[in-house]
Coordinates of C-alpha atoms in Angstrom, one line a residue:
X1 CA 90.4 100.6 102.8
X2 CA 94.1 101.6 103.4
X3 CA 94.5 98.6 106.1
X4 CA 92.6 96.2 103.4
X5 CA 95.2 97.4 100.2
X6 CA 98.1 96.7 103.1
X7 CA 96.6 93.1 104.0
X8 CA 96.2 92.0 100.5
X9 CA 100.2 93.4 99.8
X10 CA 101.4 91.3 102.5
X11 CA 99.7 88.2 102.1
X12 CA 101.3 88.6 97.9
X13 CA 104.2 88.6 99.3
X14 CA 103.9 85.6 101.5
X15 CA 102.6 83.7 98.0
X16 CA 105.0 85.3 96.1
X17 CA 107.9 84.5 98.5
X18 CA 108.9 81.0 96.9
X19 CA 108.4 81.9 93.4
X20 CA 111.3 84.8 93.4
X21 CA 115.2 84.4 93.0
X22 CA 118.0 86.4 96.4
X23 CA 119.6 88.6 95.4
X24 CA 123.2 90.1 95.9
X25 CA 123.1 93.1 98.0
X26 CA 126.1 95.9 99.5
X27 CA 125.4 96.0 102.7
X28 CA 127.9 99.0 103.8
X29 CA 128.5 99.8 107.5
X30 CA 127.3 102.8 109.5
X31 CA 130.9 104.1 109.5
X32 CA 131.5 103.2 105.6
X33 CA 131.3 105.9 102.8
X34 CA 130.7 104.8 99.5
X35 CA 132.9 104.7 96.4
X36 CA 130.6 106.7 93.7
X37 CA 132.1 104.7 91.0
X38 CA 131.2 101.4 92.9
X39 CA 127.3 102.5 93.7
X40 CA 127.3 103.6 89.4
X41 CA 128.5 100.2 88.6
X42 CA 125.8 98.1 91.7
X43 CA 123.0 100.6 89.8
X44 CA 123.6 99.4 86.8
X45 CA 124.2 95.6 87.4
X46 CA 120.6 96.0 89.3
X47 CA 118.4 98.0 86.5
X48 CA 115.6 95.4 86.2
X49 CA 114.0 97.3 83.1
X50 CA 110.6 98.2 85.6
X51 CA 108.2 100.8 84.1
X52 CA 107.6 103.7 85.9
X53 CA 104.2 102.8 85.5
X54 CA 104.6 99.3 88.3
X55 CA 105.5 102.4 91.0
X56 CA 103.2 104.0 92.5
X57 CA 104.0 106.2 95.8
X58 CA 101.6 105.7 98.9
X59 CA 100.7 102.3 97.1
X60 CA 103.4 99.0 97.7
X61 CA 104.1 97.1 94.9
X62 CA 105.9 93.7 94.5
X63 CA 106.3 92.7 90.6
X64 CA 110.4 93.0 89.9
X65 CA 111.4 92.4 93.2
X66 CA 113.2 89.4 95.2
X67 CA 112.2 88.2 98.2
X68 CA 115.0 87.5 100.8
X69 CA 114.5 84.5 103.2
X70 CA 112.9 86.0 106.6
X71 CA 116.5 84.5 108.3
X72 CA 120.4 85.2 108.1
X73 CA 122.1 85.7 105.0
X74 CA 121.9 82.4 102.8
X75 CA 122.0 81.4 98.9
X76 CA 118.5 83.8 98.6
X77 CA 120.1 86.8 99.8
X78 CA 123.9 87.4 99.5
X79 CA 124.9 89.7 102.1
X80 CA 128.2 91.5 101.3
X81 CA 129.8 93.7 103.8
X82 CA 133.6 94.2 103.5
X83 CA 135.4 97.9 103.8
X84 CA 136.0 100.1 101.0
X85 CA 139.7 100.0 99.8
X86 CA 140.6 103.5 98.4
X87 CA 139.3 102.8 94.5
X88 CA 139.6 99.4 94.3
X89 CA 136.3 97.2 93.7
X90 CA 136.5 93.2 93.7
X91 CA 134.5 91.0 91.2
X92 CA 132.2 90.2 93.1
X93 CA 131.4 93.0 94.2
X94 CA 130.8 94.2 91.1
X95 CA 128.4 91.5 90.9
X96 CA 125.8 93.4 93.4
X97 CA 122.7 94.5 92.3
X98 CA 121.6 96.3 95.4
X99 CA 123.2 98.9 97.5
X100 CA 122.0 98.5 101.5
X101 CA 122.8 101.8 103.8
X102 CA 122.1 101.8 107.5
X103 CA 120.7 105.1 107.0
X104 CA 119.9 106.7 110.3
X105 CA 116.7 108.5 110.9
X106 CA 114.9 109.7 114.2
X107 CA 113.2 107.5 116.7
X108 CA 110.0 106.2 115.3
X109 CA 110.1 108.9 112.6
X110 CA 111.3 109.9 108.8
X111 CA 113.5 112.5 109.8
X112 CA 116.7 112.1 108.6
X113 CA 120.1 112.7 111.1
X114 CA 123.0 114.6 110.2
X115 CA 125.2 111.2 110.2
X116 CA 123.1 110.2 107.1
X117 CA 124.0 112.4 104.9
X118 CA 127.1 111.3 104.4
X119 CA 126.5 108.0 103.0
X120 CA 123.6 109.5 101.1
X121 CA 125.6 112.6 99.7
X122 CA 128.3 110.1 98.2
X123 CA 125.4 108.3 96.6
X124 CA 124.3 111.0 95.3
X125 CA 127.5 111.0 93.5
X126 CA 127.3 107.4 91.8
X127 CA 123.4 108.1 90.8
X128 CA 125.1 111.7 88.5
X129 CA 127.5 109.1 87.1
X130 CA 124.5 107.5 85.4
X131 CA 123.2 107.9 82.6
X132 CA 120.3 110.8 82.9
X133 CA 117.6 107.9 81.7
X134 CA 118.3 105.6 84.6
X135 CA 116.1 105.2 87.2
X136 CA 116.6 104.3 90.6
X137 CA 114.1 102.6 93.0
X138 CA 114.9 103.4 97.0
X139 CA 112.9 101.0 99.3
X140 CA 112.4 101.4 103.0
X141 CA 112.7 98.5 105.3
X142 CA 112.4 98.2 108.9
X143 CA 113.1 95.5 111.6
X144 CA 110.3 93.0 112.6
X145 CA 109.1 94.7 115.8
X146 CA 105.6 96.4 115.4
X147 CA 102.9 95.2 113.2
X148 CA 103.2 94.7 109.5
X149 CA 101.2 97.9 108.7
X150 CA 102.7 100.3 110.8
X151 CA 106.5 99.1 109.4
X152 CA 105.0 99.5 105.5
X153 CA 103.6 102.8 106.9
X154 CA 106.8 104.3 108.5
X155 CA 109.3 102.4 105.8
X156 CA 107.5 104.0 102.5
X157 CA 107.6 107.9 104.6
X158 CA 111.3 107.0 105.2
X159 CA 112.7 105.9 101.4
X160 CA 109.9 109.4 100.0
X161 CA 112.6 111.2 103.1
X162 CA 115.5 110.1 101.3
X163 CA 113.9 110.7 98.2
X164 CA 113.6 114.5 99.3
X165 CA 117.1 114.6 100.4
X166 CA 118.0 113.5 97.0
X167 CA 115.8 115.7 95.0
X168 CA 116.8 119.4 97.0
X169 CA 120.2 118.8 98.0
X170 CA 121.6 117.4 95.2
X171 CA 118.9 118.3 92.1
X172 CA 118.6 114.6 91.1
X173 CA 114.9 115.0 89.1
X174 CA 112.8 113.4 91.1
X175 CA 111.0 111.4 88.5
X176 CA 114.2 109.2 88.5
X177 CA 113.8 108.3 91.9
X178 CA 110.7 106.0 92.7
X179 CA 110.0 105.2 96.7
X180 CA 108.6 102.0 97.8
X181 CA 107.7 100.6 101.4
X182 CA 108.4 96.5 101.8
X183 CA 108.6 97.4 106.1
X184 CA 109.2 93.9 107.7
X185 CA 109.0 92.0 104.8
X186 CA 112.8 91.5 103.3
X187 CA 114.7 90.9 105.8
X188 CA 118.5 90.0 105.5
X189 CA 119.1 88.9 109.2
X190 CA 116.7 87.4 111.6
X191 CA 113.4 89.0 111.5
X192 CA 113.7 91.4 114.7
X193 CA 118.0 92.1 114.2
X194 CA 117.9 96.1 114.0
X195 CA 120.5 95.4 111.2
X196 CA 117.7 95.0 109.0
X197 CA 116.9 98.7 109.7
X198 CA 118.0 100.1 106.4
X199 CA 117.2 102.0 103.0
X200 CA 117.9 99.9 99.6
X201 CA 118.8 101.3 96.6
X202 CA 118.8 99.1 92.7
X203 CA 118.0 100.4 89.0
X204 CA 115.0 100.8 87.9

């Protein structure tokens, strides 16, 4: 049943992949912290207005979500990655409505390293400068090597790890954190660049 449910999600996207607008996302480096004030104002630009109800943990969904092309960066999928300047945020920046961390977990596994709490502790930061009513959806994505169910699999248990992370280091409530698996299917580089080994954060 569970490989049918994953079948049918893959093949929506492939028929969805035409019929959805790119997106801008932050793509910040494993050696970048981010500016709380910048991920507040990237949260807010990228609140969709989804209903808790189109989440569902354990269960990938697609409705409110963009595709990227399965290749580099182009018009589909804006790619920014520049360094932080000590408060200072550009327009277009500002014009993100996705945050993209490199977050680094063990081999083949949901366990989050030390180095990724970093980035994720600063984040933590910009999501309490939001409103308490804003929701925040964390997706897991992978690289393209493995098949399609195993990379849904492991990315869903690694956005519910940063979820986790979220909910008992910092107290965000975890109702305003939904999780969702997309695995190989958004990539921002070519399909098998480990770069497109990452955890994606917009507003829900």
């Amino acid at each position: 049943m569970l490989q049918c449910r994953v079948g049918a999600f893959i093949a929506l996207l492939g028929a969805l992949g035409s019929a959805v607008h790119g997106e801008d996302v932050r793509l910040y480096r494993a050696d970048e912290t981010p500016d709380p004030h910048e991920v507040a104002r990237i949260l807010n630009n990228g609140s969709r207005g989804l209903d808790a109800r189109e989440f569902e943990d354990q269960t990938p969904r697609t409705r409110g979500f963009k595709l990227a092309a399965p290749a580099t960066p182009s018009a589909r999928s804006k790619v920014q990655s520049s360094g932080i300047q000590s408060g200072k945020t550009s327009p277009a920046r500002d014009r993100s409505d996705a945050i993209a961390l490199p977050i680094q977990f063990d081999f083949d596994s949901a366990e989050l390293l030390p180095a990724a709490r970093r980035q994720l502790d600063a984040l933590a930061q910009g999501i309490n400068l939001l409103d308490i009513e804003r929701r925040v959806v964390i997706e897991g994505h992978t690289d393209g090597v493995g098949s399609d169910e195993y990379n849904l699999e492991l990315s869903l248990r690694r956005a519910v790890a940063v979820r986790q992370y979220l909910v008992t280091v910092h107290g965000i409530h975890e109702a305003r954190l939904q999780t969702l698996g997309l695995g190989k299917t958004r990539p921002l580089f070519d399909k098998n660049s480990p770069a497109n080994r990452r955890v994606q954060f917009h507003g829900g």
